Each structure stands twice: as C-alpha cells, then as structure tokens.
Tab-separated table of C-alpha atoms and ligand atoms in Angstrom:
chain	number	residue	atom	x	y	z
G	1	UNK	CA	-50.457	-1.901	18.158
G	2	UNK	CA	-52.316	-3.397	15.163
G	3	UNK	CA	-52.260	-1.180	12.024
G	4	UNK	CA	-55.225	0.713	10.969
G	5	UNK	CA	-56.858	0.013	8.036
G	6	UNK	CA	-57.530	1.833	5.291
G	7	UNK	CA	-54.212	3.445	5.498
G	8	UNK	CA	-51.541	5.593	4.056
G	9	UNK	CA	-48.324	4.399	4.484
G	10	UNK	CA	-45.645	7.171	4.099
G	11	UNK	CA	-41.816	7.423	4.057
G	12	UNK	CA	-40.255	11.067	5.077
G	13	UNK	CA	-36.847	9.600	4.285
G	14	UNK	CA	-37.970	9.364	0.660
G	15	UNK	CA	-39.747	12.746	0.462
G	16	UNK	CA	-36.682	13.785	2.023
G	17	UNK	CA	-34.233	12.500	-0.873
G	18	UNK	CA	-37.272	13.609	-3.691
G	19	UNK	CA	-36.566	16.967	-2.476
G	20	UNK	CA	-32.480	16.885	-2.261
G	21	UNK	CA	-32.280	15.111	-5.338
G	22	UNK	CA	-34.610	18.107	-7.197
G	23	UNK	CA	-32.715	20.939	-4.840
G	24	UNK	CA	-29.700	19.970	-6.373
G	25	UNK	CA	-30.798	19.348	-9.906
G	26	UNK	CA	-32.619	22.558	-10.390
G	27	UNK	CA	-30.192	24.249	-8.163
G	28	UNK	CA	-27.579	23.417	-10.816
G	29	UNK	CA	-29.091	26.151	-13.184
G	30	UNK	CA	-29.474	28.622	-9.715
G	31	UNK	CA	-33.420	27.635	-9.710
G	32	UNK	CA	-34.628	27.424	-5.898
G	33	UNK	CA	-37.836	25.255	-4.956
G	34	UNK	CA	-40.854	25.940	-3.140
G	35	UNK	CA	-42.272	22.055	-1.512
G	36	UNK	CA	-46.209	22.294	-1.997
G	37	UNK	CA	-47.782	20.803	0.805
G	38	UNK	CA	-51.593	21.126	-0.192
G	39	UNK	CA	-52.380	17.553	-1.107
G	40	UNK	CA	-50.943	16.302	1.978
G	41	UNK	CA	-53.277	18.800	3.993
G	42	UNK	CA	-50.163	21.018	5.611
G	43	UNK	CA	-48.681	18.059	6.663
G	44	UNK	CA	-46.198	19.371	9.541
G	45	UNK	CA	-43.991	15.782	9.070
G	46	UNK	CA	-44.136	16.168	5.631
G	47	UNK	CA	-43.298	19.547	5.264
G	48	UNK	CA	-40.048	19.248	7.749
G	49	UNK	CA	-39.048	16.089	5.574
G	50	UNK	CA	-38.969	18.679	2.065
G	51	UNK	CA	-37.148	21.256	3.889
G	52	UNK	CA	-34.628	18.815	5.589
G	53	UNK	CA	-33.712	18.088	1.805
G	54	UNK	CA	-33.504	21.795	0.768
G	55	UNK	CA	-36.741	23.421	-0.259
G	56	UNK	CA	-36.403	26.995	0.748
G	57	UNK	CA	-40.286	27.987	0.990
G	58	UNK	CA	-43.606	25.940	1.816
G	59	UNK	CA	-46.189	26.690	-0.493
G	60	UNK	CA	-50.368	25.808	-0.066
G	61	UNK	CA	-53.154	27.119	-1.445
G	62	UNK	CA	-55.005	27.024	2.446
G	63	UNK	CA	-54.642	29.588	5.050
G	64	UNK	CA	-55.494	26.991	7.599
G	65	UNK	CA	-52.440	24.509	5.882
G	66	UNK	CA	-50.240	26.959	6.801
G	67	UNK	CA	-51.498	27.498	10.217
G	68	UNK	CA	-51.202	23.871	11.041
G	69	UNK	CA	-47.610	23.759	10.003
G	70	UNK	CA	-47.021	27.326	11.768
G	71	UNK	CA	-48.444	26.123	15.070
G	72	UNK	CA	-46.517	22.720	14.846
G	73	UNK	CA	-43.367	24.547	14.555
G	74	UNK	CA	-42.086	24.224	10.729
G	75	UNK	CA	-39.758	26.900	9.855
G	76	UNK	CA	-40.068	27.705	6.522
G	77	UNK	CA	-40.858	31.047	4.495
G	78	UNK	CA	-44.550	30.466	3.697
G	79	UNK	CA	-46.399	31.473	0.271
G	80	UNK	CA	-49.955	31.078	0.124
G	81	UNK	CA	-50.308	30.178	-3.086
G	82	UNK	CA	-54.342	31.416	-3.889
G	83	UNK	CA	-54.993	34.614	-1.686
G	84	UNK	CA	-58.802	35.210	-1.342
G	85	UNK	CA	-59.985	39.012	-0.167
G	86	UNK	CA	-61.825	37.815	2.709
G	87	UNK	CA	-58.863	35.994	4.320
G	88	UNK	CA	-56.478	39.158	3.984
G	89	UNK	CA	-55.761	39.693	7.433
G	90	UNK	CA	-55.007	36.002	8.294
G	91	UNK	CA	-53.265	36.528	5.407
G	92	UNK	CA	-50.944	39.095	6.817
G	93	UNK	CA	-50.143	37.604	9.799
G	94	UNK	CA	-49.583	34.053	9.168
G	95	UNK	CA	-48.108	34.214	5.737
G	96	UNK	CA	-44.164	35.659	4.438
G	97	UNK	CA	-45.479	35.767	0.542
G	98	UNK	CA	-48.733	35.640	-1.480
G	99	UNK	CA	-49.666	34.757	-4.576
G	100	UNK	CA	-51.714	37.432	-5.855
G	101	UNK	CA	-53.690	38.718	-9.495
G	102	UNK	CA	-56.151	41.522	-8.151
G	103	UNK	CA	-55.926	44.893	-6.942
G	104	UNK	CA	-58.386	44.893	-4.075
G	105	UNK	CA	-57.017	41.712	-2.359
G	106	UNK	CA	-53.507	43.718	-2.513
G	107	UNK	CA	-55.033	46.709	-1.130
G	108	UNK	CA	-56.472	44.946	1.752
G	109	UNK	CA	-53.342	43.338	2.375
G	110	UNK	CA	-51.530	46.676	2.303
G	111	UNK	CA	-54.424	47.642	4.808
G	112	UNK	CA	-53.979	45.072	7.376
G	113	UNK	CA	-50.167	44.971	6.910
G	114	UNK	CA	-50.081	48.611	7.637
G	115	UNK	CA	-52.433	48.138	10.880
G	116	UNK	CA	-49.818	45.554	12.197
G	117	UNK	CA	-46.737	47.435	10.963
G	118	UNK	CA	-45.634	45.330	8.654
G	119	UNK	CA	-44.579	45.053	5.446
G	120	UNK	CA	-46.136	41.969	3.458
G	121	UNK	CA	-44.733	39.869	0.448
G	122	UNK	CA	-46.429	39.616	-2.625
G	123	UNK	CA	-45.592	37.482	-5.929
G	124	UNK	CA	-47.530	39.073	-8.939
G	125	UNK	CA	-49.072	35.922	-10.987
G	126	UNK	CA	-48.918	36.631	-15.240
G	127	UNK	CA	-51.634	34.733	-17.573
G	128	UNK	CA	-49.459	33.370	-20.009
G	129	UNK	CA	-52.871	31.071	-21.365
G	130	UNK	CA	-53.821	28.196	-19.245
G	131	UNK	CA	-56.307	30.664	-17.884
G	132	UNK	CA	-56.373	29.888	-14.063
G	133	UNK	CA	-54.514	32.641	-12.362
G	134	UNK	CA	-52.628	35.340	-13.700
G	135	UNK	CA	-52.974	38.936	-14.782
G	136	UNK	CA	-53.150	39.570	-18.663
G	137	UNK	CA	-49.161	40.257	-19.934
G	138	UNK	CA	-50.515	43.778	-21.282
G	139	UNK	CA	-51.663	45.200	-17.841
G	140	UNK	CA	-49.072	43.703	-15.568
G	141	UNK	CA	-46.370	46.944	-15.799
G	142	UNK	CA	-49.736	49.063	-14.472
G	143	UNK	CA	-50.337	46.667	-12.019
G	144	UNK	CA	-46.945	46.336	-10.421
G	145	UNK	CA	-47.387	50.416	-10.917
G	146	UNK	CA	-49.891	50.667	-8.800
G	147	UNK	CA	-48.538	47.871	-6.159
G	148	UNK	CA	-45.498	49.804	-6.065
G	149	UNK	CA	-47.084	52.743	-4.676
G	150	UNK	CA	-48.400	51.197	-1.781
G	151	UNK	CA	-46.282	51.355	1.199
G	152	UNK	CA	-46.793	47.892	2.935
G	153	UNK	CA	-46.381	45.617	0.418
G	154	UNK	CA	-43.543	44.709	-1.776
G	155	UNK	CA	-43.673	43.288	-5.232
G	156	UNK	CA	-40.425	40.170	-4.315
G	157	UNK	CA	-41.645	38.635	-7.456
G	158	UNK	CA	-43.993	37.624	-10.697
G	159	UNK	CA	-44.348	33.995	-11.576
G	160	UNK	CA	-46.595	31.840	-13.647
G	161	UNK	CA	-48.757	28.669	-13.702
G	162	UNK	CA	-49.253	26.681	-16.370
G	163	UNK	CA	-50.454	22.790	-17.267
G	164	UNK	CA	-53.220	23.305	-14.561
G	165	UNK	CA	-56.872	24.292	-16.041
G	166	UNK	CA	-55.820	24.663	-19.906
G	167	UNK	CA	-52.898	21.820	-20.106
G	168	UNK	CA	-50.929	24.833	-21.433
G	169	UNK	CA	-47.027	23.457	-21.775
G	170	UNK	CA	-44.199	25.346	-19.826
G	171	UNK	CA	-42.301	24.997	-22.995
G	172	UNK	CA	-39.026	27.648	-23.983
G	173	UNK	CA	-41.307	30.032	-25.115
G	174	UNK	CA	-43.789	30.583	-22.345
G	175	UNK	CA	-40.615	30.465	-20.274
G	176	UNK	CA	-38.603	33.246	-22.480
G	177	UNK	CA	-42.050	35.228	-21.965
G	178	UNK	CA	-41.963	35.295	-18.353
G	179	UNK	CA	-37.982	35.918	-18.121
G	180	UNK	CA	-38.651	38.991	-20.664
G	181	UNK	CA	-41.549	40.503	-18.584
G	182	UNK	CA	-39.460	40.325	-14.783
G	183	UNK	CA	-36.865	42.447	-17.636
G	184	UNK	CA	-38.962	44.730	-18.660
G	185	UNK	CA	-40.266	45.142	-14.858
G	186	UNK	CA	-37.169	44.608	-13.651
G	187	UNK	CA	-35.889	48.097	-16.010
G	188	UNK	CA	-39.067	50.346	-16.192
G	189	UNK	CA	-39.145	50.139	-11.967
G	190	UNK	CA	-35.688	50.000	-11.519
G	191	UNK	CA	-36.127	47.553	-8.937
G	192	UNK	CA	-34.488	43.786	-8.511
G	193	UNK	CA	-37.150	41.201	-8.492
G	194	UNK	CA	-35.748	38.061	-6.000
G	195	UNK	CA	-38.389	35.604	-7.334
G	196	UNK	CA	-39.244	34.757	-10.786
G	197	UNK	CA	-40.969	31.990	-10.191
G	198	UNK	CA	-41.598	29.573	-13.454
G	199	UNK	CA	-44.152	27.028	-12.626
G	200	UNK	CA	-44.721	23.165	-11.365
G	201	UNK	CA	-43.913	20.098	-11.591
G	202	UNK	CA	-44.536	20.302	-14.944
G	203	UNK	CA	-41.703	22.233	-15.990
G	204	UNK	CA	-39.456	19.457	-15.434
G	205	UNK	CA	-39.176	18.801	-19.143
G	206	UNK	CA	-38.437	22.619	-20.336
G	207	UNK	CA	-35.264	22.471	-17.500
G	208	UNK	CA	-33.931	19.183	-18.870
G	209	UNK	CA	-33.786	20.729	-22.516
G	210	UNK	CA	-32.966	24.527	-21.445
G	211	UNK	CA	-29.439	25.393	-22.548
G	212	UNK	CA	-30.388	28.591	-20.376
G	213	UNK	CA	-33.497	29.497	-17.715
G	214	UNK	CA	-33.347	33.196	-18.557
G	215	UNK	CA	-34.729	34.945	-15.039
G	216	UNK	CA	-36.524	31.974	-13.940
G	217	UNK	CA	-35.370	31.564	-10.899
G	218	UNK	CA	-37.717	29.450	-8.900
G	219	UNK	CA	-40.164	26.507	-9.148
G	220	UNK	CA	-43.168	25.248	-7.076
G	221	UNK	CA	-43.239	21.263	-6.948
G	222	UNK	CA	-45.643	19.344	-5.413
G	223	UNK	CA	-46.217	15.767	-7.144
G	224	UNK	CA	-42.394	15.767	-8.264
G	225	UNK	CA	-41.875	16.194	-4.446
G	226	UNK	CA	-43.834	13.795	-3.196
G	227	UNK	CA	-44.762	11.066	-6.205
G	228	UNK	CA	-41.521	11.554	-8.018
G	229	UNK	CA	-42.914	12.333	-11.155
G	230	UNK	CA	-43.034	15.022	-13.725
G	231	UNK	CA	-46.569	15.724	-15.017
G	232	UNK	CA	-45.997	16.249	-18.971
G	233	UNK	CA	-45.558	13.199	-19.900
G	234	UNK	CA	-46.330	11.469	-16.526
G	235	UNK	CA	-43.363	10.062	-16.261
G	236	UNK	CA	-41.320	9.038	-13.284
G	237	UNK	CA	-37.754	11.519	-13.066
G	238	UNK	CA	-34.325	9.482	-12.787
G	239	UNK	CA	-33.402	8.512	-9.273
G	240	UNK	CA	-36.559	9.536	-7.478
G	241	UNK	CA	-38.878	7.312	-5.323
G	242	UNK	CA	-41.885	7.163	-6.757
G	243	UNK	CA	-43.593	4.996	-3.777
G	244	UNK	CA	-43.168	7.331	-0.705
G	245	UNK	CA	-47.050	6.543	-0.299
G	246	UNK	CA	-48.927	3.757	-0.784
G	247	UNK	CA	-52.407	3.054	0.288
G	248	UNK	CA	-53.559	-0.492	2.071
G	249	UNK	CA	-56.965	-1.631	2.254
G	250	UNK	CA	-58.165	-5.314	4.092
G	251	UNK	CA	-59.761	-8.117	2.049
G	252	UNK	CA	-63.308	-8.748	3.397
G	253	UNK	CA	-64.432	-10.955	0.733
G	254	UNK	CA	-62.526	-13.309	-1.694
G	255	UNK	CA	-64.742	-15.774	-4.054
G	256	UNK	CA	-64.753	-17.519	-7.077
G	257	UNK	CA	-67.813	-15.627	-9.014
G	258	UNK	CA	-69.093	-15.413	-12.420
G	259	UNK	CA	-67.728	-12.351	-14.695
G	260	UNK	CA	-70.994	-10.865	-15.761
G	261	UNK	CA	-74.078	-10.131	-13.854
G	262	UNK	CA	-76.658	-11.978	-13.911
G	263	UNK	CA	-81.064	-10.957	-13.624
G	264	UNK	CA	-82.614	-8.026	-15.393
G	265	UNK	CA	-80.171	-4.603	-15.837
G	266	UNK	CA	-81.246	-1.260	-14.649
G	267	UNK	CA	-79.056	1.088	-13.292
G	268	UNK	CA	-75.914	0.926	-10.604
G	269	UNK	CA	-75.333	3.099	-7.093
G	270	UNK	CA	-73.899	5.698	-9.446
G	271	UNK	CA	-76.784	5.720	-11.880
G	272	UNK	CA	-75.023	4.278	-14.429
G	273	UNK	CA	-75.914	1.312	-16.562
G	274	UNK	CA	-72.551	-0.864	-16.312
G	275	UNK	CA	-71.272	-2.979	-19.352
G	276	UNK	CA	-69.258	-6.059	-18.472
G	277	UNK	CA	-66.315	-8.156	-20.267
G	278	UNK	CA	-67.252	-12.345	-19.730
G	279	UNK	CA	-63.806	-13.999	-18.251
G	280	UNK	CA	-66.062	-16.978	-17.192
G	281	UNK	CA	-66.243	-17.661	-13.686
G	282	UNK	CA	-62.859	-15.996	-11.804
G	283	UNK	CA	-61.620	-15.301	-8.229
G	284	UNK	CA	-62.756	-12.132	-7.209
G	285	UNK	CA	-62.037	-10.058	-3.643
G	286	UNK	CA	-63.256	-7.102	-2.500
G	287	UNK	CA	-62.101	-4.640	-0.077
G	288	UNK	CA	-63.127	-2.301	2.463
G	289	UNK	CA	-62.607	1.032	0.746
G	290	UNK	CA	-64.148	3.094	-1.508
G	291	UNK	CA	-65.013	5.734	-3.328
G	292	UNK	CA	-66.104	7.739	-0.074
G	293	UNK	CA	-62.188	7.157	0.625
G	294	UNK	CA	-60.568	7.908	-2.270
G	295	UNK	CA	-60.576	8.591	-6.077
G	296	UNK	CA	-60.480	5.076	-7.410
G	297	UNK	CA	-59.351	5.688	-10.547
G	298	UNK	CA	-56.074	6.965	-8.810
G	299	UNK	CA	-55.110	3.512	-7.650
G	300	UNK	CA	-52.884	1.288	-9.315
G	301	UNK	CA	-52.472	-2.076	-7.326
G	302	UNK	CA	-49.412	-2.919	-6.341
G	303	UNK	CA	-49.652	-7.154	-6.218
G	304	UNK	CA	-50.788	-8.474	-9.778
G	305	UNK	CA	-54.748	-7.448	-9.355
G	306	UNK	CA	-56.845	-5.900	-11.415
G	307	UNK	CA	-59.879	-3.232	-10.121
G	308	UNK	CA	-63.097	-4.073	-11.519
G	309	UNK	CA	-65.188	-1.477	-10.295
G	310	UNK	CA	-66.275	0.226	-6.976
G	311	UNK	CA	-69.497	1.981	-4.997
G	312	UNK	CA	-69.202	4.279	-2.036
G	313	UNK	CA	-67.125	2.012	0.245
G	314	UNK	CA	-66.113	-1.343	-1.894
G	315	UNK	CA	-63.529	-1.727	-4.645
G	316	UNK	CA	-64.226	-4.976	-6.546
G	317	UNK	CA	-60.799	-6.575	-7.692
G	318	UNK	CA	-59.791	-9.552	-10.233
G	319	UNK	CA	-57.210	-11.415	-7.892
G	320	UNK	CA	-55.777	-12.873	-10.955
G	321	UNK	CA	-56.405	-16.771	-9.782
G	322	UNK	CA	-55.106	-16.259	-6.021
G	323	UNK	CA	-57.189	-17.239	-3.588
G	324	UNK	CA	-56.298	-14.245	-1.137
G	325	UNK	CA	-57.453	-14.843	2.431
G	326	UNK	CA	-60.155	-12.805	4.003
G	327	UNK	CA	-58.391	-10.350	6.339
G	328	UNK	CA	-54.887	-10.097	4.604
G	329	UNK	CA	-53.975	-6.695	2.928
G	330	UNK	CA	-53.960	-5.713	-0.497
G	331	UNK	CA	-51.540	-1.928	-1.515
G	332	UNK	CA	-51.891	0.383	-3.954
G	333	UNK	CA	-49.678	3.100	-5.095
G	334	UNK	CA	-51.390	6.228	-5.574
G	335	UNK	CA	-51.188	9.658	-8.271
G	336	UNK	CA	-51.903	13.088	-7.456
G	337	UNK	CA	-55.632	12.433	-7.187
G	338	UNK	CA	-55.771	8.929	-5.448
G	339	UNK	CA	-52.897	10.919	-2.937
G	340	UNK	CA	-55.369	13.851	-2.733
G	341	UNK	CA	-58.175	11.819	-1.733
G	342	UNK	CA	-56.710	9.593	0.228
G	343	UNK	CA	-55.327	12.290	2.494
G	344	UNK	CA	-58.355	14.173	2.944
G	345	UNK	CA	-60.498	11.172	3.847
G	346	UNK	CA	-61.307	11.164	7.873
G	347	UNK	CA	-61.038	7.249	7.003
G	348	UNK	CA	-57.684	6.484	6.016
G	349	UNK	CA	-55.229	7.126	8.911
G	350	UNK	CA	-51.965	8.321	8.176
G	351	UNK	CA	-48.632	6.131	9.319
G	352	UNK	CA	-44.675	7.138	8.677
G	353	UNK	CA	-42.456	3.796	7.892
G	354	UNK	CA	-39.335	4.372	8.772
G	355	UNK	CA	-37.840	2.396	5.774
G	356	UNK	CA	-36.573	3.172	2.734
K	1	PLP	C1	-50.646	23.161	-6.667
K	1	PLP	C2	-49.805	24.239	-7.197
K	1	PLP	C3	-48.460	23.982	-7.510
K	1	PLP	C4	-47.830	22.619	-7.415
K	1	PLP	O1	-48.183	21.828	-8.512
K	1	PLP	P1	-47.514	20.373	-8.745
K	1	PLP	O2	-47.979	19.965	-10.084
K	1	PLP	O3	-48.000	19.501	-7.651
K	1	PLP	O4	-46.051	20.566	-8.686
K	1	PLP	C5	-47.700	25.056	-7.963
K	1	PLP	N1	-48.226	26.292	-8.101
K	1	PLP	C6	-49.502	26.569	-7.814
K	1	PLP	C7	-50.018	27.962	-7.995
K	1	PLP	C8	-50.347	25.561	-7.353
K	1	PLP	O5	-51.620	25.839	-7.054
C-alpha cells in the first residue's frame, strides 16, 4: 500500500520509553504520572503505549476522548481533566476521577452518582495564579467542607495547574503552597488525601532542583510524554525521544523563482500586507499542506529547508539550492501546537512505524 500523504508518522515504542523513562524518574521521589492523551484525540494506541511504560491514569480534557479509549478497550483509571455541568452524568459513568472547581458541577455529580449507586472521584483544583482553573486558596477548606458532606463523591485529591493561561512557574514555592494546603486539609478533615497532584510538563524543572516534593505526589504530562520536552525552558529532557511524530507532506512544485514579489502590493489570503527579504532568484518548492492542516508555525523541517510562508493548503519552502523532485517527500517535526493540529485535521492520516 502506498503511504498517505499528508501524514503523521508515529512511534509507540518511543512514547512507550518517554513514559518509562519519566515513570521512573519522577517515581524516584514517589511522584506517580497521569499520560494526557488530549492532543492526540484519545488515541487508544497511544494511550496503551504510555501505560505499557507505567503511567498509572489517562487524563483528557474530552468526555468523548475517554469514551473512545473506553470502548477500544484501554485499561486505565481515567480523569477528565475539565468537567463541564452539562456532561455530569456521562461524567459519572465513563470517568474514575474529575477535575473539578465548582460546587454545582459536584452536586450534579453527587446526583447522578447517587442514581447509579456509585460513588464518584473528584480531584479539587487550587488557583495558585495562572488563573485558568482552580478555586481561590482562601475558600478551598469550605469547599472540600461542603464536598465532604455529600455522600457520593469523595474528595481522592487537590492539585494545581500552572504555566497554562498566565505562564505562572511551578517553582518551590507554588509547590510548598500546594503541599501545605493537602496539610492543612489533610489535618482539619482528618482524612488522607491519595492524590496531590502538582502540575505538567512544566514542572520538570522544580523536580530536577527539589531536594524534597513535600505532598506532591503526582504529575499530569502530556508534551513530556509524547514530544520529550519540558515546557519552561522548551527544552528537550536527557534520554527522551523527541521525534516520536513527525509530519510528511509531498512536493508538488519545485522552481527556481525570484525572492520578492513582483506587480502592485495589496493584501494576501490572510489580509495581511506581506514584507519580503531579496535572496535574488532561489529554488523554491511548495507542498501540499497547509494551514487548513496544521499550525504552521509549529513545524520545524527536518531536511535543511527553510518555510517561507503558507495560505490555507500550501507551505512555501526555501529548498536551500536542491532541486527536490516533484512528488518526493519533505518531514517536519512538530511542537505541541503543530502535534495538536496535525492530529485533529480529517487530512493528515495517522500511521505507527514500528522503528525506533
Ligand atoms: C493539558 C493538561 C495537562 C498536560 O499538560 P502538558 O503541558 O502537555 O504536560 C495537565 N493538566 C491539565 C489540567 C491539562 O489541561
């Protein structure tokens, strides 16, 4: 069978040793891992490959991610990582844990859990400042209160999310913060709370340098998971792949052209009015894919190339001097966004390589 093009190429086996290389490291300091599938869509593949190297949990913020994986046969503990009201009784029967930051949606989980005689999981999420989710420090012993009185659910844990919306560090403060609040819960409720769970994959940093991780206890990774990368700095983390998906596009034009355009400007597809460096005339290609396929500004070619621009379904590349034929494939690897995109584009299809 002839490859499909645009595609994703994607290795379990390195997923696979992303995650047993990360169990083991944060394992070291008793910190479990939840592997976040949401920007590979729920894959089911995907999802086996992170538990095969010792994730515990699979986390995603859909319903319907989960459902996929469910019905596909992944055995996992599930957390739904962003629990909406109206979803509540999916909720409760397709989920072990949610996420969770408001009263009502925990009612109404406590309603439909009750209906079904169960009793559902719920992870309280603190607002330590990057101002996404979390309930304000000073009302979370009156929430957990109130949770606590309700008969179906049960408080496992409290975590926190940071270097999302604000690009609020997980530094040893923040960290100290959220050990010293599962305490103080921990004492006033006399209860034992299993999860204390500190963050993503950009907490990376704040483990390397902790002499201790308090009551942290747990850690949701996505992109260090799948693109082997901590997202502080950005940087790729010591004996991780960093390739386990690459994108591959066909060339279906490849000419020597001048650098700058040429007849009166007015405005591009975008509505932009484009500036453009002279490099005198040059070999350009172009490819079919674009930004109806994928964030562009995600890609980073793999060959020596150099993107020039794109419109809804062309990227225009410097090819550097080669003369690449028409037909042959160009790769790309891919970060969070460009993987994002990529995967949720009906265009690319998906392929597992077996090699390393
Ligand atoms: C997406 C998400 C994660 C995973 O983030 P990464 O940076 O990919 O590790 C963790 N927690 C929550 C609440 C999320 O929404």
């Amino acid at each position: 069978m002839k490859a499909l093009l645009p595609r994703i190429e994607i290795s379990l086996s390195q997923i696979q040793h992303n995650a047993q290389i990360l169990s083991e490291r944060y394992g070291q300091k008793g910190i479990s891992l939840m592997g976040v599938s949401k920007a590979t869509l729920g894959d089911p593949l995907i999802a086996q490959a992170m538990i095969q190297g010792g994730v515990k949990f699979i986390a995603d913020s859909r319903l319907e991610n989960i459902q996929k994986m469910k019905q596909a046969g992944v055995s996992a503990r599930f957390v739904l990582l962003r629990t909406a009201l109206s979803q509540a009784e999916s909720v409760v029967q397709d989920v072990n844990i949610s996420l969770n930051t408001e009263f009502q949606t925990v009612k109404a989980l406590c309603y439909y859990a009750n209906l079904s005689q169960k009793v559902h999981q719920i992870i309280v999420m603190v607002e330590l400042g990057d101002l996404r989710e979390g309930i304000l420090p000073c009302d979370m012993l009156q929430f957990v209160k109130k949770t606590l009185e309700l008969s179906s659910v049960k408080v496992i844990g409290i975590g926190c999310n940071l270097a999302c919306y604000g690009g609020i560090k997980p530094d040893m403060q923040k960290m100290r913060e959220l050990s010293e609040l599962a305490e103080a819960i921990e004492k006033e409720f006399q209860i034992n709370l299993e999860i204390v769970s500190g963050g993503n994959s950009a907490n990376y940093e704040w483990y390397e340098s902790a002499q201790t991780v308090g009551r942290i206890n747990n850690l949701r990774l996505g992109e260090s998971i799948l693109l082997g990368r901590e997202t502080v700095n950005q940087q790729a983390i010591p004996g991780l792949c960093t390739s386990a998906f690459e994108l591959t596009a066909e060339v279906i034009e490849s000419k020597e052209k001048p650098s700058l355009p040429f007849g009166e400007i007015c405005r591009d597809a975008f509505g932009n009015v484009p500036t453009f460096l002279d490099r005198g005339i040059h070999q350009r290609i172009i490819i079919a894919l674009g930004r109806q396929d994928v964030l562009v500004s995600g890609l980073k070619p793999n060959d020596d190339l150099e993107i020039l621009g794109s419109s809804s379904d062309h990227v225009v590349l410097d090819s550097r001097h080669r003369n690449l034929k028409i037909g042959s494939e160009v790769k790309f690897s891919l970060d969070y966004g460009g993987l994002l995109s990529a995967m949720t584009s009906p265009f690319v299809s998906k392929q597992f390589i077996s090699c390393a």
